[in-house]
Coordinates of C-alpha atoms and ligand atoms in Angstrom, one line a residue:
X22 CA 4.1 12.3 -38.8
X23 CA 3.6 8.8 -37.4
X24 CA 0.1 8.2 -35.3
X25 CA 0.6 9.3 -31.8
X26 CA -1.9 10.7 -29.5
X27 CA -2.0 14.7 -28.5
X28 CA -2.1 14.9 -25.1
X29 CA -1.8 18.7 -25.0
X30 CA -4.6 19.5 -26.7
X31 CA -6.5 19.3 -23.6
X32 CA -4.0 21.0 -21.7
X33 CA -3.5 24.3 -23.3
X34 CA -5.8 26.6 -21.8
X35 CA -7.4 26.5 -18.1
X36 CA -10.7 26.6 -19.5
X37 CA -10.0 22.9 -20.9
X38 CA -8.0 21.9 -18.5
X39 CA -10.9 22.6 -16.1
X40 CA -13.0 20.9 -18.3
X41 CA -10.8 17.5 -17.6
X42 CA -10.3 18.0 -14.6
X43 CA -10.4 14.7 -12.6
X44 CA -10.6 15.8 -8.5
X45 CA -11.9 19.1 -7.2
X46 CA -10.8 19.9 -3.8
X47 CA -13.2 21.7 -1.4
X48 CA -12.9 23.1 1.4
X49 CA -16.1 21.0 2.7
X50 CA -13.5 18.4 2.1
X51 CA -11.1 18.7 5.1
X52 CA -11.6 18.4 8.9
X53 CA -9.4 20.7 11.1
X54 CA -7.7 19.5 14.4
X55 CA -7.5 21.2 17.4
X56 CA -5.5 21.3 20.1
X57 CA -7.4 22.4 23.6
X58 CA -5.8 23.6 26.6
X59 CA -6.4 24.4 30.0
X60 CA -6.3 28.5 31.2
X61 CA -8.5 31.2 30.0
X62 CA -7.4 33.3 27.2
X63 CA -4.5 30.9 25.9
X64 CA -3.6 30.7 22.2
X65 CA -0.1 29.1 21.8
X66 CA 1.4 28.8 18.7
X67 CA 2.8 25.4 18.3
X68 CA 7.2 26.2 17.6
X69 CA 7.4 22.8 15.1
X70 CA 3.7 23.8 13.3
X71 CA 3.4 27.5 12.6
X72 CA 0.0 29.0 12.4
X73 CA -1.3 26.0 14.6
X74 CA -1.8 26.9 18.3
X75 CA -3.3 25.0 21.8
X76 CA -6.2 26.8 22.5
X77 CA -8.5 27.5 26.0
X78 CA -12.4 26.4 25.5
X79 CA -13.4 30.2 25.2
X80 CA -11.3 30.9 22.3
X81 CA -13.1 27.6 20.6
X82 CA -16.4 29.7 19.4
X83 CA -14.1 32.4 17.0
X84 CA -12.6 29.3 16.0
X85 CA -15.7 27.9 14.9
X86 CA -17.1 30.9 13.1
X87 CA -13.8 30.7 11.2
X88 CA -14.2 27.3 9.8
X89 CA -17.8 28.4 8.8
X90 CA -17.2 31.1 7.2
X91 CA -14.3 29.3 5.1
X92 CA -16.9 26.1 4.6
X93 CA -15.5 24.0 6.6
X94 CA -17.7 21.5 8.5
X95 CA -15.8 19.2 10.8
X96 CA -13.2 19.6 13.8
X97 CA -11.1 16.6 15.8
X98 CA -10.3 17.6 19.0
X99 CA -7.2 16.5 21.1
X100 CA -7.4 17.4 24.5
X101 CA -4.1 18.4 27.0
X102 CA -5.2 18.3 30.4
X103 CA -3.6 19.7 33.4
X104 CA -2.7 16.9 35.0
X105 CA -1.8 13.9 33.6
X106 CA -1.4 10.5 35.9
X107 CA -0.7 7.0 35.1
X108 CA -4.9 5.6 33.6
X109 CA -5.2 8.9 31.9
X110 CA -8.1 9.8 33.7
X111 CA -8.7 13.4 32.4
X112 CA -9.5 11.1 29.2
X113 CA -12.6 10.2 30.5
X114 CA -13.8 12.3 33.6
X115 CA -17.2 14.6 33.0
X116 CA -15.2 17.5 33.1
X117 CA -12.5 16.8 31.1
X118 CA -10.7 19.1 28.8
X119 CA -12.1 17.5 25.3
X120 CA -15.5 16.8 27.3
X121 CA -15.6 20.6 28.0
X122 CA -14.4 21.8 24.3
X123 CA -17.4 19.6 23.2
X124 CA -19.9 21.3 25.3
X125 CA -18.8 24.3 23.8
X126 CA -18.6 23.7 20.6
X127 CA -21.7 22.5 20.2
X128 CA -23.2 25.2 22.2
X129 CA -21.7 27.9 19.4
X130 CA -22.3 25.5 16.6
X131 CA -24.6 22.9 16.8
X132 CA -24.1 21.9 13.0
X133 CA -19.9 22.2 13.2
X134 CA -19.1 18.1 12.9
X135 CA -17.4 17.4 16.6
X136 CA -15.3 14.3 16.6
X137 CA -13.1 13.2 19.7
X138 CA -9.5 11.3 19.2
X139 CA -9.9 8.6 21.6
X140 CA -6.5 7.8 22.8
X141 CA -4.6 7.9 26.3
X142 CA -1.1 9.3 25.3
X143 CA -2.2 13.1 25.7
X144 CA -3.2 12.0 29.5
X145 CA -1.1 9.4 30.5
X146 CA 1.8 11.0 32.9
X147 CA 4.7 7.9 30.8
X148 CA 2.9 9.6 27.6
X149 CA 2.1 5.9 26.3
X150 CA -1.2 5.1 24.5
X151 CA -2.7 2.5 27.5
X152 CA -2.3 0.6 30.5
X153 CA 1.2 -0.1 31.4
X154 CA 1.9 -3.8 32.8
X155 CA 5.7 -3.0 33.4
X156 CA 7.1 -1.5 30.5
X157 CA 4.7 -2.6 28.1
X158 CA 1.0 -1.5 27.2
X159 CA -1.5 -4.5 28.6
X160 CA -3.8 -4.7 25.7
X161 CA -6.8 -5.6 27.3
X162 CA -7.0 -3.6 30.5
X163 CA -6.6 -0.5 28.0
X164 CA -9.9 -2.1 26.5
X165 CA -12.1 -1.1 29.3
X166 CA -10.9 2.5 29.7
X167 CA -11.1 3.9 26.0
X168 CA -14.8 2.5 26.6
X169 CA -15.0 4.8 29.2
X170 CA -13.3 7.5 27.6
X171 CA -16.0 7.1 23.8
X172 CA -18.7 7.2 26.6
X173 CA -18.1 10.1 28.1
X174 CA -17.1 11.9 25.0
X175 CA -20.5 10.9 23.8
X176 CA -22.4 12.2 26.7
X177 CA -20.4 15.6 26.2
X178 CA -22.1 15.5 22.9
X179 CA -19.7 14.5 21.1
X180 CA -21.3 13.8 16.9
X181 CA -18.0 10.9 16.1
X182 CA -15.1 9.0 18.1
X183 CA -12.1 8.2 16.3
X184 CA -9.8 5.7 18.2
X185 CA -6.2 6.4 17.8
X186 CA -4.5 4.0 19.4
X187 CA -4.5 0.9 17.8
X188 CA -5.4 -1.5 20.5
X189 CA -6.7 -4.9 19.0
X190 CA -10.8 -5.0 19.7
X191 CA -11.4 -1.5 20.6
X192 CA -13.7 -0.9 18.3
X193 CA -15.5 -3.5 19.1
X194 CA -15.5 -2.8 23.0
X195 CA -16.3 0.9 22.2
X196 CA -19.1 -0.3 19.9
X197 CA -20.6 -2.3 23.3
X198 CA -19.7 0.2 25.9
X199 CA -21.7 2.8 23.5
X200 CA -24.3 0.9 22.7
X201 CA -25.1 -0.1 26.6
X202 CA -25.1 3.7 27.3
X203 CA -27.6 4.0 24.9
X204 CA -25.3 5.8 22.2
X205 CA -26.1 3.9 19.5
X206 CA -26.5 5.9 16.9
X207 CA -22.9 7.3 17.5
X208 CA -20.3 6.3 14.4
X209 CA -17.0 5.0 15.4
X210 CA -14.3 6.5 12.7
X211 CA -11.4 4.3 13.3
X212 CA -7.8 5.0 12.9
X213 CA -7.6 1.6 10.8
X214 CA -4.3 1.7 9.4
X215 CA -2.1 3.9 11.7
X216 CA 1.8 3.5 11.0
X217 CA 4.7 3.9 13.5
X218 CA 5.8 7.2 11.9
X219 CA 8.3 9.8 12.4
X220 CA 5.8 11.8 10.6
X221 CA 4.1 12.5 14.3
X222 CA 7.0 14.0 15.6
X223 CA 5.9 17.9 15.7
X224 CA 2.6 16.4 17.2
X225 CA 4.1 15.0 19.7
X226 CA 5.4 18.8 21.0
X227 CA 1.4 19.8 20.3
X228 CA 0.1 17.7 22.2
X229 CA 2.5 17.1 24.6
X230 CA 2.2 13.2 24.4
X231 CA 6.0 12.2 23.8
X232 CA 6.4 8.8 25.6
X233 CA 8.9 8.9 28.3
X234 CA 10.5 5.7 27.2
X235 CA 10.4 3.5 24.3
X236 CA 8.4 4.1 21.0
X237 CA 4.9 2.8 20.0
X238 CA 6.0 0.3 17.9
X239 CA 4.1 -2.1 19.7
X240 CA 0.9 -1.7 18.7
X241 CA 0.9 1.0 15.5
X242 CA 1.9 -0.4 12.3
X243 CA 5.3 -1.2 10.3
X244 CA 5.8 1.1 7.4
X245 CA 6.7 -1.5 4.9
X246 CA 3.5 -3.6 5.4
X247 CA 0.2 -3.0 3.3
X248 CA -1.5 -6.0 3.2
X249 CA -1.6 -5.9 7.1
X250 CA -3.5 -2.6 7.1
X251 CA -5.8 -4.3 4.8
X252 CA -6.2 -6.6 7.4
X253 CA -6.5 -4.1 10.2
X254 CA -9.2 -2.8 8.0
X255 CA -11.5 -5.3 7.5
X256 CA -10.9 -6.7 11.4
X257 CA -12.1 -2.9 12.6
X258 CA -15.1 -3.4 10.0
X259 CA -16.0 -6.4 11.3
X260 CA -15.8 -4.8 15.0
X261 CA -18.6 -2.1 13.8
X262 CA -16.3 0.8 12.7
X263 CA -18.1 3.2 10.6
X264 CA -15.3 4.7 8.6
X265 CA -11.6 4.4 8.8
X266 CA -8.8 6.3 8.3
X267 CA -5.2 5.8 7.1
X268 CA -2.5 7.7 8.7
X269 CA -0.5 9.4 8.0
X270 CA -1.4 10.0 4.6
X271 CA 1.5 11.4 2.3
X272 CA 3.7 8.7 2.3
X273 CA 1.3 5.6 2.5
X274 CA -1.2 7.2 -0.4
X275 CA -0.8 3.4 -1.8
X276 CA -2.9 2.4 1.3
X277 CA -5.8 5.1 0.8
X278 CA -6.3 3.9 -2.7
X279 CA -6.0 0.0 -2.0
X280 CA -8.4 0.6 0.6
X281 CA -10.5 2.6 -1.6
X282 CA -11.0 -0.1 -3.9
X283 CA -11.2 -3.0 -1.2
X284 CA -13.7 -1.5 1.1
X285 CA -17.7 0.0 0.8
X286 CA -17.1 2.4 3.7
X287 CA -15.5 6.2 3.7
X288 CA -11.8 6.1 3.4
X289 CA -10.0 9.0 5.3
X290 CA -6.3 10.6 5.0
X291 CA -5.1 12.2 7.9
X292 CA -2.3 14.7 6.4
X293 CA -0.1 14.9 9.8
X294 CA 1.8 17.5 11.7
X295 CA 5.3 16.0 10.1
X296 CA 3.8 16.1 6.2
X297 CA 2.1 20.0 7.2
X298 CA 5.9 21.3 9.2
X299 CA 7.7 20.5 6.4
X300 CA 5.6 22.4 3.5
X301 CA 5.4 25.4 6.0
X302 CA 9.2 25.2 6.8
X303 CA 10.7 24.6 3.0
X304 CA 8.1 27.2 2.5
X305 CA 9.3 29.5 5.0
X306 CA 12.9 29.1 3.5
X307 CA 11.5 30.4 -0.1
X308 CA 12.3 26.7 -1.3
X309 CA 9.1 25.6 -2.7
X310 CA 5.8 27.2 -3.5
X311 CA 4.1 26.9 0.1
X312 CA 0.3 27.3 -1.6
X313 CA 0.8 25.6 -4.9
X314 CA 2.7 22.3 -2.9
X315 CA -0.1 22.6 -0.2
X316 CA -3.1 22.0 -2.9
X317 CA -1.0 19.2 -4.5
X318 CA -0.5 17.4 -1.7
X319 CA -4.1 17.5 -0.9
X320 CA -5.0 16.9 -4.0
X321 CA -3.0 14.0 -4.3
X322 CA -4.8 12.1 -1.0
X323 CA -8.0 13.0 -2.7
X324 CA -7.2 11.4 -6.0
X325 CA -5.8 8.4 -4.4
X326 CA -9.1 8.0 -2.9
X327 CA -9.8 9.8 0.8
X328 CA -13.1 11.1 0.9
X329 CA -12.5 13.7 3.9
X330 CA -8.7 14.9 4.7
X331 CA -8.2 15.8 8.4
X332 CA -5.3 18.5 7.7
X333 CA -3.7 21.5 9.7
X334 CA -4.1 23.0 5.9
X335 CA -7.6 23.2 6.0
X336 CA -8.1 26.8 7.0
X337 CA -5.7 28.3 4.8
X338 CA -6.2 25.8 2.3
X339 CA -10.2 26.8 2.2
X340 CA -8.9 30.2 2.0
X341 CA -7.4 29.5 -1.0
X342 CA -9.8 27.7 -2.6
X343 CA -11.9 30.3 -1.8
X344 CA -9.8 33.3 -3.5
X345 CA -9.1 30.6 -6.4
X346 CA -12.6 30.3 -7.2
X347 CA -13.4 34.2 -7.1
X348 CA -10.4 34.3 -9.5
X349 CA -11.8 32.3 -11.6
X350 CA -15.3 34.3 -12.0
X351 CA -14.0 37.7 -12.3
X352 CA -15.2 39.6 -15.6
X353 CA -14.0 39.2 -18.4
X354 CA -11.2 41.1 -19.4
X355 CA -12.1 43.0 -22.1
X356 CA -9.9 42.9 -25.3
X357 CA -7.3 46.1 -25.6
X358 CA -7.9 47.8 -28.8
X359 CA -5.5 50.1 -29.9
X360 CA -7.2 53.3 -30.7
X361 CA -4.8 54.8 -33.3
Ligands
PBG557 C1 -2.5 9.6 19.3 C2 -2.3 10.4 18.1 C3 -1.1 10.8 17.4 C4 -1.5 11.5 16.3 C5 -2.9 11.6 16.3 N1 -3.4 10.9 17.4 C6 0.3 10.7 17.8 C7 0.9 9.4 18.0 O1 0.4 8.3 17.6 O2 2.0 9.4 18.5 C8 -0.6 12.2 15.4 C9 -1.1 13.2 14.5 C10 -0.2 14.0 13.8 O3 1.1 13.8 13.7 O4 -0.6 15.0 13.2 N2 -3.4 10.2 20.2

């Protein structure tokens, strides 16, 4: 035989291949998003995401027993208020739909992880991500109100705001307007490196935040550029984000590990609604292994680098982490011996 190396020598039972095993995932790794509604009683299962639903504050505290008991420690809330009108203002009232799901949460759980999206498309009545000058989003003027919006998000109690909506210098104006309301201890995850992705389409119907003209290809990011979100990156760094985020995570898992490498801060993947509808739908069909594709997608954005995954998997993924891991310390089966 010539000299070559045996690879499968390490692979052939799971004891060894446990053994060399390079990324674990746990459920303490994901953060779940939730959709909260308006109404009393309301759990509405989302027709493009099954097993994801819109949910009334006082279904919020099973919810986060749930994620306790399954170990996992972090929510991201996305609020759909009752009225919507052109500044979003539900965004950022006192008694606004997240602002109330906050309150709530932390009431049943004050150790559950409580981060706020801070964008304007879920409350904006054109369903676009800012102030509209005409037909197109005025940068600057958009500034001042997702200010507003991190501020009162933080006096709800909120523990993290994540800005979605890829407005130059908002972390850098939330940082201030925090900071003057005394909030300064408050981290600002950013969405660093969020793409212009057809990947957000089932979202869209969760959240009810579809545009009613144009796209948002004005202000999220080209899908063929990686160098710019490197630069996006180190600008919202600069600005006093916290941690960042890539989105969405699947098909830009080259990002998540370039900015891995590049960057001393923690580097999330948010797996989105288009990357979880169509695992659950091929799933549905009997054309893929729905559990066994789910953990290798996730397992994929963790070896590429994310540190947390925000994921509509993370429930049933914990759960089957969970089950895995009792699997895996059951007694040992005894050896049949024949008794002739
Ligand atoms: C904007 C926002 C979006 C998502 C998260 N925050 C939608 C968008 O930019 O159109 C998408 C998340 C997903 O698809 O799961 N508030």
């Amino acid at each position: 035989m010539p000299h070559f190396r045996r690879f499968r020598r390490l692979r052939a039972t799971e004891g060894l291949r446990r053994m060399v095993r390079e990324t674990v995932l746990l459920p303490g790794d994901f953060i779940y998003p939730l959709f909260v509604t308006h109404g009393h009683g309301v759990r509405r299962e989302i027709s493009s995401m099954p097993d994801v639903f819109q949910l009334s504050v006082d279904q919020l505290s099973s919810e986060a027993e749930e994620l306790r008991s399954l170990g996992v420690g972090a929510v991201l809330l996305f609020g759909i208020p009752e009225a919507k009108d052109s500044v979003g203002s539900d965004a950022y009232h006192g008694h606004g739909i997240v602002q109330q799901a906050i309150h709530e949460l932390k009431r049943v759980d004050p150790e559950l992880v409580v981060m706020g999206d801070v964008c304007m498309c879920e409350y904006t009545d054109h369903g676009h991500c800012g102030i509209l000058q005409g037909e197109t989003i005025d940068n600057d003027a958009t500034l001042e109100y997702l200010g507003r919006i991190a501020v009162a998000q933080a006096e709800a109690g909120v523990d993290v705001v994540a800005p979605s909506d890829m407005m130059d210098g908002r972390v850098a104006v939330m940082r201030q307007a925090l900071d003057r309301a005394g909030f300064s201890n408050l981290p600002i995850i950013s969405y660093a490196a969020k793409y212009a992705s057809g990947f957000y389409g089932p979202f869209r119907e969760a959240a009810e935040s579809t545009p009613q003209f144009g796209d948002r290809r004005s202000h999220q990011m080209d899908p063929a550029n990686a160098r710019e979100a490197y630069a996006e990156i180190a600008a919202d760094i600069d600005e006093g984000a916290d941690a960042i985020i890539v989105k969405p995570a699947l098909a830009y898992l080259d990002v998540i590990a370039g900015a891995r490498e590049r960057f001393d801060v923690p580097v999330l993947g948010y797996n989105v609604s288009g990357e979880y509808s169509m695992i659950k739908a091929a799933g549905r069909m009997g054309w893929i292994d729905e559990r066994r594709v789910t953990l290798e997608a996730l397992t994929s954005m963790k070896r590429a680098g994310a540190n947390q995954i925000i994921s509509y998997h993370a429930k049933e993924a914990a759960g089957w982490l969970h089950a895995m891991e009792a699997e895996a310390r059951q007694p040992v089966k005894q050896p049949v011996i024949a008794d002739d």
